PDB file of C-alpha atoms and ligand atoms in Angstrom:
ATOM      1  CA  MET A  29      15.499  25.817  44.767  1.00 70.00           C
ATOM      2  CA  LYS A  30      19.211  25.913  44.598  1.00 86.00           C
ATOM      3  CA  ARG A  31      20.978  22.712  43.257  1.00 96.00           C
ATOM      4  CA  ARG A  32      24.687  22.007  44.166  1.00 96.00           C
ATOM      5  CA  LYS A  33      26.130  21.867  40.566  1.00 97.00           C
ATOM      6  CA  PHE A  34      28.117  18.685  39.943  1.00 98.00           C
ATOM      7  CA  VAL A  35      30.823  17.893  37.394  1.00 97.00           C
ATOM      8  CA  ALA A  36      32.012  14.436  36.786  1.00 98.00           C
ATOM      9  CA  GLY A  37      34.940  13.347  34.754  1.00 98.00           C
ATOM     10  CA  ASN A  38      34.281  10.132  32.234  1.00 98.00           C
ATOM     11  CA  TRP A  39      37.892   9.234  31.460  1.00 98.00           C
ATOM     12  CA  LYS A  40      36.446   6.086  29.707  1.00 98.00           C
ATOM     13  CA  MET A  41      39.213   3.347  28.642  1.00 98.00           C
ATOM     14  CA  ASN A  42      42.080   5.907  28.981  1.00 98.00           C
ATOM     15  CA  LYS A  43      44.837   5.931  32.011  1.00 98.00           C
ATOM     16  CA  ASP A  44      46.472   2.609  33.275  1.00 98.00           C
ATOM     17  CA  ILE A  45      47.157   2.828  37.117  1.00 98.00           C
ATOM     18  CA  ALA A  46      50.527   5.114  36.749  1.00 98.00           C
ATOM     19  CA  GLU A  47      48.724   7.487  34.434  1.00 98.00           C
ATOM     20  CA  THR A  48      45.615   7.938  37.071  1.00 98.00           C
ATOM     21  CA  THR A  49      48.248   8.897  39.749  1.00 98.00           C
ATOM     22  CA  GLU A  50      50.124  11.361  37.325  1.00 98.00           C
ATOM     23  CA  LEU A  51      46.582  13.066  36.122  1.00 98.00           C
ATOM     24  CA  LEU A  52      45.081  12.902  39.615  1.00 98.00           C
ATOM     25  CA  ASN A  53      48.106  14.613  41.135  1.00 97.00           C
ATOM     26  CA  ALA A  54      48.023  17.071  38.696  1.00 97.00           C
ATOM     27  CA  VAL A  55      44.279  17.787  38.954  1.00 96.00           C
ATOM     28  CA  LEU A  56      44.909  18.103  42.526  1.00 95.00           C
ATOM     29  CA  GLY A  57      47.715  20.524  41.982  1.00 93.00           C
ATOM     30  CA  MET A  58      45.184  22.877  40.443  1.00 91.00           C
ATOM     31  CA  PRO A  59      44.606  25.556  42.936  1.00 79.00           C
ATOM     32  CA  THR A  60      40.726  25.959  41.430  1.00 76.00           C
ATOM     33  CA  VAL A  61      40.136  22.552  42.351  1.00 78.00           C
ATOM     34  CA  ALA A  62      40.885  22.739  45.916  1.00 72.00           C
ATOM     35  CA  THR A  63      38.246  25.511  46.673  1.00 80.00           C
ATOM     36  CA  GLY A  64      34.721  25.761  45.402  1.00 86.00           C
ATOM     37  CA  GLU A  65      31.104  24.860  45.862  1.00 91.00           C
ATOM     38  CA  ALA A  66      30.566  22.341  43.245  1.00 95.00           C
ATOM     39  CA  GLU A  67      31.007  18.372  43.845  1.00 96.00           C
ATOM     40  CA  ILE A  68      33.690  16.866  41.701  1.00 97.00           C
ATOM     41  CA  CYS A  69      33.944  13.429  40.874  1.00 98.00           C
ATOM     42  CA  VAL A  70      36.213  11.598  38.539  1.00 98.00           C
ATOM     43  CA  CYS A  71      35.559   8.012  36.930  1.00 98.00           C
ATOM     44  CA  PRO A  72      38.426   5.899  36.092  1.00 98.00           C
ATOM     45  CA  PRO A  73      38.840   2.632  34.378  1.00 98.00           C
ATOM     46  CA  PHE A  74      38.053  -0.164  37.217  1.00 98.00           C
ATOM     47  CA  PRO A  75      41.779  -1.122  37.658  1.00 98.00           C
ATOM     48  CA  SER A  76      42.552   2.392  38.798  1.00 98.00           C
ATOM     49  CA  LEU A  77      40.020   2.988  41.310  1.00 98.00           C
ATOM     50  CA  LEU A  78      41.672   1.544  44.191  1.00 98.00           C
ATOM     51  CA  ARG A  79      44.906   4.094  43.188  1.00 98.00           C
ATOM     52  CA  ALA A  80      42.515   6.702  42.582  1.00 98.00           C
ATOM     53  CA  GLU A  81      41.010   6.149  45.849  1.00 98.00           C
ATOM     54  CA  HIS A  82      44.002   6.536  47.659  1.00 98.00           C
ATOM     55  CA  VAL A  83      45.578   9.486  45.989  1.00 98.00           C
ATOM     56  CA  LEU A  84      42.143  11.630  46.407  1.00 97.00           C
ATOM     57  CA  ALA A  85      41.894  10.806  49.729  1.00 96.00           C
ATOM     58  CA  GLY A  86      41.525  13.735  51.926  1.00 94.00           C
ATOM     59  CA  SER A  87      40.532  15.751  48.923  1.00 94.00           C
ATOM     60  CA  ARG A  88      37.429  17.078  47.704  1.00 93.00           C
ATOM     61  CA  ILE A  89      37.435  15.175  44.682  1.00 96.00           C
ATOM     62  CA  LEU A  90      34.536  11.819  44.691  1.00 97.00           C
ATOM     63  CA  LEU A  91      35.190   8.725  42.930  1.00 98.00           C
ATOM     64  CA  GLY A  92      32.884   7.043  40.198  1.00 98.00           C
ATOM     65  CA  ALA A  93      33.242   4.093  38.347  1.00 98.00           C
ATOM     66  CA  GLN A  94      32.030   3.976  34.556  1.00 98.00           C
ATOM     67  CA  ASP A  95      29.504   1.116  34.990  1.00 98.00           C
ATOM     68  CA  MET A  96      28.247  -1.824  37.081  1.00 98.00           C
ATOM     69  CA  SER A  97      26.528  -4.926  36.911  1.00 98.00           C
ATOM     70  CA  GLU A  98      22.621  -5.311  37.371  1.00 98.00           C
ATOM     71  CA  HIS A  99      23.304  -8.469  39.499  1.00 98.00           C
ATOM     72  CA  ASP A 100      24.808  -8.634  43.207  1.00 96.00           C
ATOM     73  CA  GLY A 101      27.603 -11.338  42.546  1.00 96.00           C
ATOM     74  CA  GLY A 102      28.037 -14.857  40.999  1.00 97.00           C
ATOM     75  CA  ALA A 103      28.853 -16.494  37.673  1.00 98.00           C
ATOM     76  CA  PHE A 104      28.851 -13.378  35.568  1.00 98.00           C
ATOM     77  CA  THR A 105      32.247 -13.381  34.204  1.00 98.00           C
ATOM     78  CA  GLY A 106      33.720  -9.717  33.461  1.00 97.00           C
ATOM     79  CA  GLU A 107      31.156  -8.043  35.626  1.00 98.00           C
ATOM     80  CA  VAL A 108      31.543  -5.717  38.779  1.00 98.00           C
ATOM     81  CA  SER A 109      29.383  -5.369  41.214  1.00 98.00           C
ATOM     82  CA  ALA A 110      27.768  -2.384  43.207  1.00 98.00           C
ATOM     83  CA  ARG A 111      29.236  -3.677  46.259  1.00 98.00           C
ATOM     84  CA  MET A 112      32.513  -4.104  44.801  1.00 98.00           C
ATOM     85  CA  LEU A 113      32.627  -0.397  43.866  1.00 98.00           C
ATOM     86  CA  THR A 114      31.557   0.857  47.377  1.00 98.00           C
ATOM     87  CA  ALA A 115      34.308  -0.998  48.662  1.00 98.00           C
ATOM     88  CA  ALA A 116      36.680   0.411  46.195  1.00 98.00           C
ATOM     89  CA  GLY A 117      35.762   3.896  47.454  1.00 98.00           C
ATOM     90  CA  CYS A 118      33.277   4.808  44.946  1.00 98.00           C
ATOM     91  CA  THR A 119      30.326   7.125  45.735  1.00 98.00           C
ATOM     92  CA  HIS A 120      29.175   7.488  42.222  1.00 98.00           C
ATOM     93  CA  VAL A 121      28.633   5.215  38.918  1.00 98.00           C
ATOM     94  CA  ILE A 122      27.690   6.018  35.497  1.00 98.00           C
ATOM     95  CA  LEU A 123      24.928   4.121  34.005  1.00 98.00           C
ATOM     96  CA  GLY A 124      23.651   3.778  30.523  1.00 98.00           C
ATOM     97  CA  HIS A 125      26.350   5.935  28.697  1.00 98.00           C
ATOM     98  CA  SER A 126      25.510   5.980  25.384  1.00 97.00           C
ATOM     99  CA  GLU A 127      28.715   4.076  24.382  1.00 97.00           C
ATOM    100  CA  ARG A 128      27.104   1.269  26.705  1.00 98.00           C
ATOM    101  CA  ARG A 129      23.928   1.397  24.735  1.00 97.00           C
ATOM    102  CA  GLN A 130      25.672   1.441  21.234  1.00 96.00           C
ATOM    103  CA  TYR A 131      28.693  -0.851  21.472  1.00 97.00           C
ATOM    104  CA  HIS A 132      26.937  -3.376  24.140  1.00 97.00           C
ATOM    105  CA  GLY A 133      23.038  -3.341  23.493  1.00 97.00           C
ATOM    106  CA  GLU A 134      22.157  -1.861  26.801  1.00 98.00           C
ATOM    107  CA  THR A 135      18.289  -1.002  27.122  1.00 98.00           C
ATOM    108  CA  ASP A 136      16.375   1.209  29.317  1.00 98.00           C
ATOM    109  CA  GLY A 137      15.263  -1.610  31.046  1.00 98.00           C
ATOM    110  CA  LEU A 138      18.681  -3.192  31.915  1.00 98.00           C
ATOM    111  CA  ILE A 139      19.724   0.496  33.187  1.00 98.00           C
ATOM    112  CA  ASN A 140      16.660   0.795  35.421  1.00 98.00           C
ATOM    113  CA  ARG A 141      17.772  -2.311  36.913  1.00 98.00           C
ATOM    114  CA  LYS A 142      21.220  -1.454  37.301  1.00 98.00           C
ATOM    115  CA  VAL A 143      20.040   2.018  38.751  1.00 98.00           C
ATOM    116  CA  VAL A 144      17.891   0.232  41.274  1.00 98.00           C
ATOM    117  CA  ARG A 145      21.018  -2.105  42.474  1.00 98.00           C
ATOM    118  CA  ALA A 146      23.193   1.205  42.315  1.00 98.00           C
ATOM    119  CA  LEU A 147      20.738   3.195  44.703  1.00 98.00           C
ATOM    120  CA  ALA A 148      20.212  -0.258  46.683  1.00 97.00           C
ATOM    121  CA  ALA A 149      24.232  -0.121  47.660  1.00 98.00           C
ATOM    122  CA  GLY A 150      24.298   3.455  48.558  1.00 98.00           C
ATOM    123  CA  LEU A 151      25.634   4.505  45.146  1.00 98.00           C
ATOM    124  CA  VAL A 152      24.449   7.791  43.339  1.00 98.00           C
ATOM    125  CA  PRO A 153      23.845   6.865  39.681  1.00 98.00           C
ATOM    126  CA  ILE A 154      24.825   9.214  37.048  1.00 98.00           C
ATOM    127  CA  VAL A 155      21.858   8.000  34.503  1.00 98.00           C
ATOM    128  CA  CYS A 156      22.558   8.910  30.866  1.00 98.00           C
ATOM    129  CA  VAL A 157      20.044   9.780  28.216  1.00 98.00           C
ATOM    130  CA  GLY A 158      20.235  11.295  24.986  1.00 98.00           C
ATOM    131  CA  GLU A 159      19.074  11.503  21.242  1.00 97.00           C
ATOM    132  CA  SER A 160      21.131  10.549  18.322  1.00 94.00           C
ATOM    133  CA  LEU A 161      21.452  12.947  15.455  1.00 93.00           C
ATOM    134  CA  THR A 162      18.694  11.144  12.890  1.00 94.00           C
ATOM    135  CA  GLU A 163      16.587  11.589  15.909  1.00 95.00           C
ATOM    136  CA  ARG A 164      16.987  15.138  16.314  1.00 94.00           C
ATOM    137  CA  GLU A 165      16.903  15.607  12.551  1.00 92.00           C
ATOM    138  CA  LYS A 166      13.613  14.094  12.459  1.00 95.00           C
ATOM    139  CA  ASP A 167      12.229  16.178  15.425  1.00 96.00           C
ATOM    140  CA  GLU A 168      12.125  13.076  17.866  1.00 97.00           C
ATOM    141  CA  THR A 169      14.101  14.449  20.160  1.00 97.00           C
ATOM    142  CA  THR A 170      11.467  14.662  22.925  1.00 97.00           C
ATOM    143  CA  ALA A 171       9.904  11.243  22.422  1.00 98.00           C
ATOM    144  CA  ARG A 172      13.266   9.755  22.627  1.00 98.00           C
ATOM    145  CA  ILE A 173      14.258  11.546  25.700  1.00 98.00           C
ATOM    146  CA  THR A 174      10.853  10.940  27.336  1.00 98.00           C
ATOM    147  CA  ALA A 175      10.852   7.339  26.714  1.00 98.00           C
ATOM    148  CA  GLN A 176      14.391   6.829  28.094  1.00 98.00           C
ATOM    149  CA  VAL A 177      13.549   9.013  31.373  1.00 98.00           C
ATOM    150  CA  GLU A 178      10.388   6.736  31.848  1.00 97.00           C
ATOM    151  CA  GLY A 179      12.482   3.584  31.182  1.00 98.00           C
ATOM    152  CA  VAL A 180      15.347   4.062  33.368  1.00 98.00           C
ATOM    153  CA  LEU A 181      13.465   5.595  36.279  1.00 98.00           C
ATOM    154  CA  ASN A 182      11.088   2.877  36.301  1.00 96.00           C
ATOM    155  CA  ASN A 183       9.192   1.963  39.477  1.00 94.00           C
ATOM    156  CA  LEU A 184      11.566   4.446  41.428  1.00 97.00           C
ATOM    157  CA  ALA A 185       9.936   6.509  44.031  1.00 96.00           C
ATOM    158  CA  GLY A 186      10.711  10.353  43.901  1.00 95.00           C
ATOM    159  CA  SER A 187      12.703  10.492  47.326  1.00 95.00           C
ATOM    160  CA  GLN A 188      15.145   8.015  45.110  1.00 96.00           C
ATOM    161  CA  VAL A 189      14.969   9.804  41.932  1.00 97.00           C
ATOM    162  CA  ALA A 190      15.864  13.305  44.145  1.00 95.00           C
ATOM    163  CA  GLY A 191      19.068  11.475  44.884  1.00 95.00           C
ATOM    164  CA  LEU A 192      20.387  10.436  41.555  1.00 97.00           C
ATOM    165  CA  ILE A 193      22.062  12.778  38.745  1.00 98.00           C
ATOM    166  CA  ILE A 194      20.666  12.594  35.055  1.00 98.00           C
ATOM    167  CA  ALA A 195      22.860  13.447  32.617  1.00 98.00           C
ATOM    168  CA  TYR A 196      21.450  14.694  29.067  1.00 98.00           C
ATOM    169  CA  GLU A 197      23.985  13.710  26.763  1.00 96.00           C
ATOM    170  CA  PRO A 198      22.963  13.941  23.000  1.00 96.00           C
ATOM    171  CA  VAL A 199      25.022  11.375  21.300  1.00 93.00           C
ATOM    172  CA  TRP A 200      25.950  13.649  18.288  1.00 92.00           C
ATOM    173  CA  ALA A 201      27.734  15.833  20.651  1.00 90.00           C
ATOM    174  CA  ILE A 202      29.688  13.117  22.378  1.00 89.00           C
ATOM    175  CA  GLY A 203      33.415  13.413  21.353  1.00 84.00           C
ATOM    176  CA  THR A 204      32.580  14.985  18.289  1.00 87.00           C
ATOM    177  CA  GLY A 205      33.447  18.484  19.187  1.00 83.00           C
ATOM    178  CA  LYS A 206      29.891  19.452  18.253  1.00 84.00           C
ATOM    179  CA  THR A 207      28.106  21.060  21.615  1.00 85.00           C
ATOM    180  CA  ALA A 208      24.522  21.675  22.104  1.00 88.00           C
ATOM    181  CA  THR A 209      23.995  25.441  22.262  1.00 94.00           C
ATOM    182  CA  PRO A 210      23.452  26.258  25.490  1.00 95.00           C
ATOM    183  CA  GLY A 211      19.683  27.029  24.556  1.00 95.00           C
ATOM    184  CA  GLN A 212      19.179  23.705  23.083  1.00 95.00           C
ATOM    185  CA  ALA A 213      20.777  21.883  25.873  1.00 96.00           C
ATOM    186  CA  ASN A 214      18.554  23.847  28.190  1.00 96.00           C
ATOM    187  CA  ASP A 215      15.443  23.212  26.622  1.00 97.00           C
ATOM    188  CA  VAL A 216      16.195  19.340  26.893  1.00 98.00           C
ATOM    189  CA  HIS A 217      16.948  19.862  30.598  1.00 98.00           C
ATOM    190  CA  ALA A 218      13.652  21.925  31.053  1.00 98.00           C
ATOM    191  CA  LEU A 219      11.925  18.924  29.456  1.00 98.00           C
ATOM    192  CA  VAL A 220      13.370  16.400  31.566  1.00 98.00           C
ATOM    193  CA  ARG A 221      12.493  18.445  34.691  1.00 98.00           C
ATOM    194  CA  GLY A 222       8.980  18.763  33.339  1.00 98.00           C
ATOM    195  CA  LEU A 223       8.761  15.085  33.202  1.00 98.00           C
ATOM    196  CA  LEU A 224      10.014  14.766  36.564  1.00 98.00           C
ATOM    197  CA  SER A 225       7.300  16.934  38.097  1.00 97.00           C
ATOM    198  CA  ALA A 226       4.630  15.168  36.235  1.00 97.00           C
ATOM    199  CA  ARG A 227       5.609  11.881  37.230  1.00 96.00           C
ATOM    200  CA  PHE A 228       6.668  12.668  40.735  1.00 96.00           C
ATOM    201  CA  ASP A 229       6.084  15.950  41.844  1.00 96.00           C
ATOM    202  CA  GLU A 230       7.466  19.559  41.777  1.00 96.00           C
ATOM    203  CA  LYS A 231       9.598  19.056  44.631  1.00 96.00           C
ATOM    204  CA  THR A 232      11.580  15.923  43.208  1.00 96.00           C
ATOM    205  CA  ALA A 233      11.938  17.850  39.980  1.00 97.00           C
ATOM    206  CA  ASN A 234      13.433  20.837  41.519  1.00 96.00           C
ATOM    207  CA  SER A 235      15.940  18.827  43.569  1.00 96.00           C
ATOM    208  CA  THR A 236      16.992  16.610  40.916  1.00 98.00           C
ATOM    209  CA  ARG A 237      20.450  17.575  39.349  1.00 98.00           C
ATOM    210  CA  ILE A 238      20.359  17.433  35.299  1.00 98.00           C
ATOM    211  CA  ILE A 239      23.699  17.870  34.081  1.00 98.00           C
ATOM    212  CA  TYR A 240      24.841  18.262  30.498  1.00 97.00           C
ATOM    213  CA  GLY A 241      27.469  16.017  28.654  1.00 97.00           C
ATOM    214  CA  GLY A 242      28.654  16.468  24.932  1.00 95.00           C
ATOM    215  CA  SER A 243      31.972  18.348  24.156  1.00 92.00           C
ATOM    216  CA  VAL A 244      32.017  20.754  27.088  1.00 96.00           C
ATOM    217  CA  ASN A 245      35.626  22.173  27.610  1.00 96.00           C
ATOM    218  CA  GLU A 246      37.003  25.236  29.413  1.00 96.00           C
ATOM    219  CA  LYS A 247      35.461  27.617  26.650  1.00 96.00           C
ATOM    220  CA  ASN A 248      31.857  26.761  26.521  1.00 96.00           C
ATOM    221  CA  ALA A 249      31.427  25.299  30.119  1.00 97.00           C
ATOM    222  CA  ALA A 250      30.597  28.637  31.679  1.00 97.00           C
ATOM    223  CA  GLU A 251      27.707  29.528  29.444  1.00 97.00           C
ATOM    224  CA  LEU A 252      26.442  26.132  29.392  1.00 97.00           C
ATOM    225  CA  PHE A 253      26.145  26.288  33.454  1.00 97.00           C
ATOM    226  CA  ALA A 254      24.588  29.700  33.605  1.00 96.00           C
ATOM    227  CA  ARG A 255      21.612  28.246  32.164  1.00 96.00           C
ATOM    228  CA  PRO A 256      18.437  27.644  35.020  1.00 96.00           C
ATOM    229  CA  ASP A 257      18.295  23.645  34.236  1.00 97.00           C
ATOM    230  CA  ILE A 258      21.876  22.922  33.674  1.00 98.00           C
ATOM    231  CA  ASP A 259      23.365  21.735  36.889  1.00 98.00           C
ATOM    232  CA  GLY A 260      26.743  20.690  35.815  1.00 98.00           C
ATOM    233  CA  GLY A 261      28.608  18.787  33.105  1.00 98.00           C
ATOM    234  CA  LEU A 262      29.922  15.005  32.648  1.00 98.00           C
ATOM    235  CA  ILE A 263      33.230  15.535  30.674  1.00 98.00           C
ATOM    236  CA  GLY A 264      34.652  13.450  28.319  1.00 97.00           C
ATOM    237  CA  GLY A 265      37.611  14.024  26.565  1.00 97.00           C
ATOM    238  CA  ALA A 266      38.333  17.673  28.570  1.00 97.00           C
ATOM    239  CA  SER A 267      38.690  15.525  31.595  1.00 98.00           C
ATOM    240  CA  LEU A 268      41.893  14.064  30.932  1.00 98.00           C
ATOM    241  CA  LYS A 269      44.072  17.170  30.686  1.00 97.00           C
ATOM    242  CA  ALA A 270      44.286  18.474  34.329  1.00 97.00           C
ATOM    243  CA  GLY A 271      44.109  22.426  33.431  1.00 96.00           C
ATOM    244  CA  SER A 272      40.708  21.861  31.463  1.00 97.00           C
ATOM    245  CA  PHE A 273      38.966  20.079  33.791  1.00 97.00           C
ATOM    246  CA  SER A 274      39.853  22.209  36.589  1.00 95.00           C
ATOM    247  CA  SER A 275      38.905  25.191  34.401  1.00 96.00           C
ATOM    248  CA  ILE A 276      35.563  23.534  33.855  1.00 96.00           C
ATOM    249  CA  CYS A 277      35.217  22.767  37.675  1.00 96.00           C
ATOM    250  CA  GLN A 278      35.774  26.543  38.377  1.00 95.00           C
ATOM    251  CA  ALA A 279      33.103  27.457  35.644  1.00 96.00           C
ATOM    252  CA  ALA A 280      30.687  25.096  37.511  1.00 96.00           C
ATOM    253  CA  GLY A 281      31.703  27.316  41.168  1.00 91.00           C
TER     254      GLY A 281
HETATM  255  C1  PEP B 324      30.925  11.554  27.762  1.00 81.78           C
HETATM  256  O1  PEP B 324      31.663  10.579  27.194  1.00 81.78           O
HETATM  257  O2  PEP B 324      29.926  11.475  28.265  1.00 81.78           O
HETATM  258  C2  PEP B 324      31.419  12.864  26.806  1.00 81.78           C
HETATM  259  C3  PEP B 324      30.587  13.843  27.253  1.00 81.78           C
HETATM  260  O3  PEP B 324      32.284  12.657  26.198  1.00 81.78           O
HETATM  261  P1  PEP B 324      33.100  14.182  25.521  1.00 81.78           P
HETATM  262  O4  PEP B 324      33.165  15.312  26.418  1.00 81.78           O
HETATM  263  O5  PEP B 324      34.435  13.604  24.805  1.00 81.78           O
HETATM  264  O6  PEP B 324      32.084  14.897  24.423  1.00 81.78           O
END
């Protein structure tokens, strides 16, 4: 089954409203971004979302957020709901990024509740999993990824899973300049696809997009995206430079 490639830029806590306008206009000005088959998404910080929606109107670039609440609304100071995100023009939301797990104590259970909430609101979750360096060195990658995938997808139906995106992001490769080799990454993607097949069915496993994140840049993107189980990328640092991001999008086709 041919899966459409997906590339998302995770801007993290970078770019205020004026800088968002500037970067998006630069990205839109890149000829390689206007064409191509891959789905492209950018995930700026919350205060920039509305402006991003205006700047991106009529373009092929989709809009995502970097997190959201597990709750629908109410007395949750500092939180943002799924409905607020869709109202601001978001179609996607990153959930369970390793920085949320590490700095905000997010667990697979919490991420699972957010995934359920996002799907109910019509958002496409980009759900992150990934092992730490210690886990990889202790040969615990398979166990860690298995536990995370099972945890974040708990109680979901295969039809729901086929509509979300799983991002494999080895923690040791995020923002470090160390990229998993295409072989290392594809092995974990194949593992995840095998888990989906066992838990749901082959159709679900073959429909679900699994993207790679961790120091993807314009030099290594094409080789990573050429692997059979790598369906695109979640891009941090390189998504903040219009030229790099557009080259990565071009590598996705
Ligand atoms: C990320 O934060 O999701 C990420 C992959 O970052 P970087 O590309 O900078 O490693």
